[in-house]
PDB file of C-alpha atoms in Angstrom:
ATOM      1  CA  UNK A   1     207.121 221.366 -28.438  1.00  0.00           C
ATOM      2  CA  UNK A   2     206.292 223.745 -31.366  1.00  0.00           C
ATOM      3  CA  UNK A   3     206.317 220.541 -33.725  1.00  0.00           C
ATOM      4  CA  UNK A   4     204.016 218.300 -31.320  1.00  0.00           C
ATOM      5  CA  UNK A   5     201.752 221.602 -31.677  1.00  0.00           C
ATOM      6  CA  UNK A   6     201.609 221.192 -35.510  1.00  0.00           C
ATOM      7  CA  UNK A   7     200.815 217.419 -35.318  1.00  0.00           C
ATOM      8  CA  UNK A   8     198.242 217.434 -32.352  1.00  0.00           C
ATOM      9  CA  UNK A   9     196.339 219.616 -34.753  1.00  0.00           C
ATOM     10  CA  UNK A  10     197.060 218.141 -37.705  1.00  0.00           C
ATOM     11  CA  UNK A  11     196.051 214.981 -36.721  1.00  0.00           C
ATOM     12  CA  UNK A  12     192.781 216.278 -35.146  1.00  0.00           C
ATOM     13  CA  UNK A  13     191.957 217.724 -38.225  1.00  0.00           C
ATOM     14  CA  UNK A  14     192.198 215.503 -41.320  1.00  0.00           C
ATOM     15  CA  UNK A  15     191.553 216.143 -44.884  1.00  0.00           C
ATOM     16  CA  UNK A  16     190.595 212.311 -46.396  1.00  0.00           C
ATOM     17  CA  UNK A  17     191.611 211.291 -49.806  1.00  0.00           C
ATOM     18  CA  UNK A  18     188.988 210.437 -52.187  1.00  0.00           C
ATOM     19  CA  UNK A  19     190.011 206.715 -52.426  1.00  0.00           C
ATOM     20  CA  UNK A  20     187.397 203.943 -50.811  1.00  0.00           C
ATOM     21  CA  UNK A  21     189.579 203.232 -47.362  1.00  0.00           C
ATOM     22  CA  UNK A  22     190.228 199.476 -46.827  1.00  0.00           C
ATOM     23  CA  UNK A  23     190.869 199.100 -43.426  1.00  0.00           C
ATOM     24  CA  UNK A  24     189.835 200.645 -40.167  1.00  0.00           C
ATOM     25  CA  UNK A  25     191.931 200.006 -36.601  1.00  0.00           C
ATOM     26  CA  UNK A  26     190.316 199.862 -33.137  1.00  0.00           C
ATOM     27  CA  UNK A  27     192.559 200.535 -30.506  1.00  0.00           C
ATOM     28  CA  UNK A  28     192.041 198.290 -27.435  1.00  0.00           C
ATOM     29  CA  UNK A  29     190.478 200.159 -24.363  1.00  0.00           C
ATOM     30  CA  UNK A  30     189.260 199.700 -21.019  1.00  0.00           C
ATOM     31  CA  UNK A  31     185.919 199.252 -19.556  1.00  0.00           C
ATOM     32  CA  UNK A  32     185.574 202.770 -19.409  1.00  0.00           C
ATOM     33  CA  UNK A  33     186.486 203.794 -23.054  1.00  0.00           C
ATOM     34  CA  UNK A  34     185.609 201.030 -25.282  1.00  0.00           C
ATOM     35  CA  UNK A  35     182.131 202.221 -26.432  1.00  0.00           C
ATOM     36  CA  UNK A  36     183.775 205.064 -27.431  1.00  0.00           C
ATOM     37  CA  UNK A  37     185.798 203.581 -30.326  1.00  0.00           C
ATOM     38  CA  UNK A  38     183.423 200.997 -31.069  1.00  0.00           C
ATOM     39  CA  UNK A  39     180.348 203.632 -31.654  1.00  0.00           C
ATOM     40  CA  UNK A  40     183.029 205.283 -33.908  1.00  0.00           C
ATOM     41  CA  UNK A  41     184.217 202.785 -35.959  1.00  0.00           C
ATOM     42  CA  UNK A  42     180.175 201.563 -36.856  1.00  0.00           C
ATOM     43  CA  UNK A  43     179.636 205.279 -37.705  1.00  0.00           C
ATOM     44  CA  UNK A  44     182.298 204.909 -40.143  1.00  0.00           C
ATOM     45  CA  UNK A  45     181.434 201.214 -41.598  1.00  0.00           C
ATOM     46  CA  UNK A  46     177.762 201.940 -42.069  1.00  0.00           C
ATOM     47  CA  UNK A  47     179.143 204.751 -44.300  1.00  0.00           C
ATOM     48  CA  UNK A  48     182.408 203.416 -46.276  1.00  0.00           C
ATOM     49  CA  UNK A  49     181.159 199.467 -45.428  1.00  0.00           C
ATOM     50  CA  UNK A  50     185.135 199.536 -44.637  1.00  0.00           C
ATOM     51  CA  UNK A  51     186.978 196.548 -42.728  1.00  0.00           C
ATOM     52  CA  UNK A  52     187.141 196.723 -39.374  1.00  0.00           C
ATOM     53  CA  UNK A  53     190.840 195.045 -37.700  1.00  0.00           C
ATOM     54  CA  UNK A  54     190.906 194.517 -33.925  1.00  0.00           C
ATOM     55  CA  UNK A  55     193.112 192.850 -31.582  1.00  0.00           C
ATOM     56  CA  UNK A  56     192.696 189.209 -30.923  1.00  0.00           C
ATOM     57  CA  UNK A  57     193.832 189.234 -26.970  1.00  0.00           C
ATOM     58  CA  UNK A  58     191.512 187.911 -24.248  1.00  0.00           C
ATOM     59  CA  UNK A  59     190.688 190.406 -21.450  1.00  0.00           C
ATOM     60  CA  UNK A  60     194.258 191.712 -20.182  1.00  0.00           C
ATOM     61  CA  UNK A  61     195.810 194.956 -19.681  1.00  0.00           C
ATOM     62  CA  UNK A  62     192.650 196.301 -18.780  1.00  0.00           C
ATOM     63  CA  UNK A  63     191.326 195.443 -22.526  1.00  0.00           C
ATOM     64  CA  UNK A  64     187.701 194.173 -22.279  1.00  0.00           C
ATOM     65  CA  UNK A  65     188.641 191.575 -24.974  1.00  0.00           C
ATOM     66  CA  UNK A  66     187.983 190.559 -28.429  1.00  0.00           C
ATOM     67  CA  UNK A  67     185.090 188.766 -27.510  1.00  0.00           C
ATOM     68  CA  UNK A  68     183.263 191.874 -26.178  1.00  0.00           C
ATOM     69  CA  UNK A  69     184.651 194.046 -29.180  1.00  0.00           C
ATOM     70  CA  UNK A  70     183.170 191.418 -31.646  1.00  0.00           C
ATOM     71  CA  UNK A  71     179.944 191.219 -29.775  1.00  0.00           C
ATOM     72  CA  UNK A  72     179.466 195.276 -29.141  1.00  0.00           C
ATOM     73  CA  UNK A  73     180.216 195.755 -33.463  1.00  0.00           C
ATOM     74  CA  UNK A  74     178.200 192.874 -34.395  1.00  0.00           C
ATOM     75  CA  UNK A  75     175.334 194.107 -32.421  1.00  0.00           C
ATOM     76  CA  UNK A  76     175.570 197.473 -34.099  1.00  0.00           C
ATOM     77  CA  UNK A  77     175.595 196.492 -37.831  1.00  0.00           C
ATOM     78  CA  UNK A  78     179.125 195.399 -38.610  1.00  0.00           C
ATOM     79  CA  UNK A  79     178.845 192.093 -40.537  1.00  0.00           C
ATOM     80  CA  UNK A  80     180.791 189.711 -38.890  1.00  0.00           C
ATOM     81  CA  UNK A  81     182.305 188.534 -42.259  1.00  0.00           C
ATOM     82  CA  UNK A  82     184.053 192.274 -42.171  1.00  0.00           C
ATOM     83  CA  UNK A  83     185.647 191.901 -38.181  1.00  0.00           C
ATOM     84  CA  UNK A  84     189.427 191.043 -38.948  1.00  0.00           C
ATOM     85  CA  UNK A  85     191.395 189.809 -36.291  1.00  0.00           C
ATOM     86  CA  UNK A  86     194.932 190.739 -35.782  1.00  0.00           C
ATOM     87  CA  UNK A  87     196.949 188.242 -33.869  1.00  0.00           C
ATOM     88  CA  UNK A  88     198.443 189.355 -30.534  1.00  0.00           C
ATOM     89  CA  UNK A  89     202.310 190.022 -30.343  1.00  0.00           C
ATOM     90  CA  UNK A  90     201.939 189.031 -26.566  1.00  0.00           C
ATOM     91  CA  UNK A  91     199.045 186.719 -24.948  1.00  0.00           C
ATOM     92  CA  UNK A  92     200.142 187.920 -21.680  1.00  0.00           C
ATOM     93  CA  UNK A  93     200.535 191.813 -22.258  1.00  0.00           C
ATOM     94  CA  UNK A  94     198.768 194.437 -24.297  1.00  0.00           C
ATOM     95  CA  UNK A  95     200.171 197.870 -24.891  1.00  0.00           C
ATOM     96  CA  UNK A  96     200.041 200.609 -28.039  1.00  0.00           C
ATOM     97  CA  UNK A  97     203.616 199.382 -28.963  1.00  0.00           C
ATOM     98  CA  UNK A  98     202.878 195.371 -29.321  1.00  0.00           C
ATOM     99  CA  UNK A  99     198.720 196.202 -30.291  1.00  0.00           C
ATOM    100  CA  UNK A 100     200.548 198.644 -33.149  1.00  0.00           C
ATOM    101  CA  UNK A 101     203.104 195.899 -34.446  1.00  0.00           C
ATOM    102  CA  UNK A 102     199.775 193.322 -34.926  1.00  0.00           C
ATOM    103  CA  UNK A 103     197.871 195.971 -36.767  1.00  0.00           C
ATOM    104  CA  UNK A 104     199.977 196.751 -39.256  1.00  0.00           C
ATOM    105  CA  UNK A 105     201.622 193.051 -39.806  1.00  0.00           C
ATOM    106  CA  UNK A 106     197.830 192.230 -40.170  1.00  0.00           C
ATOM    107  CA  UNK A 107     197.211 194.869 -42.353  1.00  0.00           C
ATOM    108  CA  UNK A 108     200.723 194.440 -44.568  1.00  0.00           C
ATOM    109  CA  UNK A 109     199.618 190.562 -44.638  1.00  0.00           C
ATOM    110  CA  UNK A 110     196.151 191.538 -46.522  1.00  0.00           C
ATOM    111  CA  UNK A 111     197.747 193.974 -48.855  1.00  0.00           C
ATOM    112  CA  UNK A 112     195.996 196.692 -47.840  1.00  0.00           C
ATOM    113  CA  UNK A 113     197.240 199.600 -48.756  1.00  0.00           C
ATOM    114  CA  UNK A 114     195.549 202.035 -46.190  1.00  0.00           C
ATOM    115  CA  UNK A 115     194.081 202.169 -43.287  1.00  0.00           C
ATOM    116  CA  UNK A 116     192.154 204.619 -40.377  1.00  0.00           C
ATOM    117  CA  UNK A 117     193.041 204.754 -36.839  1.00  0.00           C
ATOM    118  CA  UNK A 118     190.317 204.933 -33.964  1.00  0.00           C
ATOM    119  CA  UNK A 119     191.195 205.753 -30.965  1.00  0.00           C
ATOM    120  CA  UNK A 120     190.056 207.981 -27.904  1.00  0.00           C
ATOM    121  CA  UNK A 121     191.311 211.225 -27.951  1.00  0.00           C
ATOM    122  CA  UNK A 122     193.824 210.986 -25.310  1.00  0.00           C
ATOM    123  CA  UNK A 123     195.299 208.423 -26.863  1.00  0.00           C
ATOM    124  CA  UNK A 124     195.065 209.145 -30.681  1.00  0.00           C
ATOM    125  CA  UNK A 125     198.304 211.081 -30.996  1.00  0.00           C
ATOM    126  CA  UNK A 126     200.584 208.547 -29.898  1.00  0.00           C
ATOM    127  CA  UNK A 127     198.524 205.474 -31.221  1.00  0.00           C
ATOM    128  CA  UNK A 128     199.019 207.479 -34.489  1.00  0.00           C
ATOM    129  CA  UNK A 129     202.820 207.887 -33.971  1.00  0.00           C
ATOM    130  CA  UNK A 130     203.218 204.472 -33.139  1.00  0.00           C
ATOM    131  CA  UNK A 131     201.757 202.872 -35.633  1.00  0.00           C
ATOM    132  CA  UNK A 132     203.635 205.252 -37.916  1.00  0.00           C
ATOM    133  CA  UNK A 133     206.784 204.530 -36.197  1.00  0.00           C
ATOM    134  CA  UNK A 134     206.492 200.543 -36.720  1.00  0.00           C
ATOM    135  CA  UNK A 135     205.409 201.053 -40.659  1.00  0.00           C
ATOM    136  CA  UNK A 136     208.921 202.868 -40.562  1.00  0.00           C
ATOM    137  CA  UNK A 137     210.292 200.107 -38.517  1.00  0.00           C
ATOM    138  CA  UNK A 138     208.557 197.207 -40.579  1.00  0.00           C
ATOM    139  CA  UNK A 139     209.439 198.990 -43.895  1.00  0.00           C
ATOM    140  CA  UNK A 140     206.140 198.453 -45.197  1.00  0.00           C
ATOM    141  CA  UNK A 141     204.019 201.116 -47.781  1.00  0.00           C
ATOM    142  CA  UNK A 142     200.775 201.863 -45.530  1.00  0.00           C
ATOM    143  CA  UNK A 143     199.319 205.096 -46.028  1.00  0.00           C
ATOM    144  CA  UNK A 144     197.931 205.439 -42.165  1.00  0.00           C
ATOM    145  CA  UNK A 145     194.708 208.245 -41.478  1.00  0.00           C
ATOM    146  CA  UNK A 146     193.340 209.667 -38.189  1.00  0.00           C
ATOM    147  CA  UNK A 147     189.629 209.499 -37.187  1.00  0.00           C
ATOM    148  CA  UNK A 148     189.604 210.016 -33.554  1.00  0.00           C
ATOM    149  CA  UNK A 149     186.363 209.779 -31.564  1.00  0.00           C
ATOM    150  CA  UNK A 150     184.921 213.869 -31.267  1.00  0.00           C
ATOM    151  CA  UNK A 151     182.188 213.273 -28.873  1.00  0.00           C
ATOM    152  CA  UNK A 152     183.815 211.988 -25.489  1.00  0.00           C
ATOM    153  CA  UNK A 153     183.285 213.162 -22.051  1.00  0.00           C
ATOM    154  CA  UNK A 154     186.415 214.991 -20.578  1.00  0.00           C
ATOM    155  CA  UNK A 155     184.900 215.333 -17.093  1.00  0.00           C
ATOM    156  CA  UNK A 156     184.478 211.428 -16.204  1.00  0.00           C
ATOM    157  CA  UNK A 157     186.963 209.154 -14.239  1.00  0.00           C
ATOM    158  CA  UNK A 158     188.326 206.518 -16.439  1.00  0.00           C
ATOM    159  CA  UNK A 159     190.889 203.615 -16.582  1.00  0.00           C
ATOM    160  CA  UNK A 160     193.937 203.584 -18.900  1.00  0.00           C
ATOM    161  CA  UNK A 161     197.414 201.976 -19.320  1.00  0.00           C
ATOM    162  CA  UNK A 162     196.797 198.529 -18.885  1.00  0.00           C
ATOM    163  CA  UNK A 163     194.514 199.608 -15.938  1.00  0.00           C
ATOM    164  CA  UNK A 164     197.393 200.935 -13.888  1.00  0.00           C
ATOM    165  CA  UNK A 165     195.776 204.781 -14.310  1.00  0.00           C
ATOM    166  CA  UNK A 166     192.683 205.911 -13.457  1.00  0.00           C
ATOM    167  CA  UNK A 167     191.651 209.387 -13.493  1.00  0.00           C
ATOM    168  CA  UNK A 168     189.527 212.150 -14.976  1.00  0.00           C
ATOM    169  CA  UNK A 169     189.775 212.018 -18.941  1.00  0.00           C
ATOM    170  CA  UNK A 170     191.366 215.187 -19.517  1.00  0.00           C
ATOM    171  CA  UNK A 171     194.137 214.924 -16.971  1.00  0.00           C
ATOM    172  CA  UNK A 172     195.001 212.039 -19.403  1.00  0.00           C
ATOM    173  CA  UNK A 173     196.100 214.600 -21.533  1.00  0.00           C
ATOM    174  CA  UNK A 174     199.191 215.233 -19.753  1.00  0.00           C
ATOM    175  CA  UNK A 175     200.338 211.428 -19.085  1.00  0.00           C
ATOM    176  CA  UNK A 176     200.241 210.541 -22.583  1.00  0.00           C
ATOM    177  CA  UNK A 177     202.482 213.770 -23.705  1.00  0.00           C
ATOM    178  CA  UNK A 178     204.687 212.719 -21.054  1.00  0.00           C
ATOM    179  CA  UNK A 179     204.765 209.009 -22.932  1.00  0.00           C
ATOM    180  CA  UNK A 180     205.186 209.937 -25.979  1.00  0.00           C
ATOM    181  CA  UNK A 181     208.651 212.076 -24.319  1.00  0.00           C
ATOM    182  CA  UNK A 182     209.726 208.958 -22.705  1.00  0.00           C
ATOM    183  CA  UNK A 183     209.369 206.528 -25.744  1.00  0.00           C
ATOM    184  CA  UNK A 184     210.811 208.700 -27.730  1.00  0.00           C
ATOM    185  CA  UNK A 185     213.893 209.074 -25.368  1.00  0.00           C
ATOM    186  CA  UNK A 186     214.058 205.511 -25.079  1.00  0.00           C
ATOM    187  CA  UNK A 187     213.976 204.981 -29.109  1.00  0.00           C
ATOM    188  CA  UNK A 188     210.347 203.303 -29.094  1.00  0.00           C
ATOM    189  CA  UNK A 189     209.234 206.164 -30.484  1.00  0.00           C
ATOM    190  CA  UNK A 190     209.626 207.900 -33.829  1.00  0.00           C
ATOM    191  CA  UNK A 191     210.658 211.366 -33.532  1.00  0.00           C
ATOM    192  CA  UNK A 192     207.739 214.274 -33.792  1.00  0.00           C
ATOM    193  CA  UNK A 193     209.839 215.216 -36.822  1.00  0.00           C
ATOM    194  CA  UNK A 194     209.746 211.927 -38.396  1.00  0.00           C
ATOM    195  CA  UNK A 195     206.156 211.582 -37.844  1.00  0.00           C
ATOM    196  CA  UNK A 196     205.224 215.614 -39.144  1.00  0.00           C
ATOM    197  CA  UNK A 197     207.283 214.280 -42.315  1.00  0.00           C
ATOM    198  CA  UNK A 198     205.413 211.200 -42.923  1.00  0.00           C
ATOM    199  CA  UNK A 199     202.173 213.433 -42.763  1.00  0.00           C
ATOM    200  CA  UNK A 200     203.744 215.836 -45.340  1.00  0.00           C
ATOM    201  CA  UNK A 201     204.875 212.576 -47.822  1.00  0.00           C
ATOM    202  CA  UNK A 202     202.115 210.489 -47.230  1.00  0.00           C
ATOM    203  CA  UNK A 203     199.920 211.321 -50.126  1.00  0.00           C
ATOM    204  CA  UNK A 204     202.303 213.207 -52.416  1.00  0.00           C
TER     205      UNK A 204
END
């Protein structure tokens, strides 16, 4: 527990290398979250103008769909030209696993050599260990960054996990520490010690 400590605020708390970042992930989310990320990743375009990767599935697993994710950026300033889309791993079933695996093959496939990860805040620590755990997996060199969304509303109900979960944002909290436990237990998840060590190699 002491080491999930360490990374919750670790990855909370970034300190960003002085390099241009070349990519930017959007986690898939729900009716109920999605402006979130989106209003976060065109706050970090219109200042870094960087690429902006997002998952290609239609409306499933309670994702609003790439269509709506296009729209919502476009409509804020994000030049369609700089919307990449990563491929789904599964047309008929989106989770942080599968959405992970298509972000970084994307990502690998375009030789980028970085990237930032958007998420809600609920969800950033294990979209951040599980995209960690497939560049481990994948055996690819992707330096990955956190730049979770600050300004959300912990009081409102909300859907999550492919729609199966709805409740009040902060109790969210507790299901996704319980995840990342189970994963972990069932191997789909690197271990918090892994992960910690990845932060402390990354840019050595």
């Amino acid at each position: 527990m002491q080491n999930l400590n360490e990374l919750i605020i670790r990855v909370f708390s970034e300190k960003y290398p002085d390099f241009s970042f070349q990519s930017l992930s959007v986690f898939a989310h729900s009716i109920d979250n999605y402006k979130y990320v989106i209003d976060k990743a065109c706050e970090i375009y219109l200042k870094k103008n960087v690429p902006i990767v997002i998952n290609g599935a239609r409306k499933i697993s309670g994702y609003v769909g790439v269509n709506e994710y296009k729209r919502l950026l476009q409509k804020n300033g994000v030049k369609k030209t700089d919307i990449i889309i990563a491929k789904p791993i599964d047309e008929n079933m989106l989770h942080t696993r599968n959405e992970s695996i298509a972000y970084i093959q994307t990502i690998n496939q375009l030789q980028f050599l970085n990237n930032l990860i958007v998420s809600v805040p609920f969800h950033q620590i294990r979209a951040f260990m599980t995209m960690v755990t497939i560049v481990k997996e994948l055996k690819v060199n992707i330096k990955l960054y956190n730049c979770p969304v600050i300004n959300f509303d912990w009081n409102k109900t909300v859907t999550h996990s492919q729609d199966i979960l709805r409740k009040v944002a902060r109790e969210l909290i507790y299901d996704e520490l319980e995840r990342i436990k189970k994963y972990q237990m069932k191997g789909d998840l690197a271990s918090t010690e892994d992960v910690l060590n990845y932060l402390n190699t990354r840019d050595l």
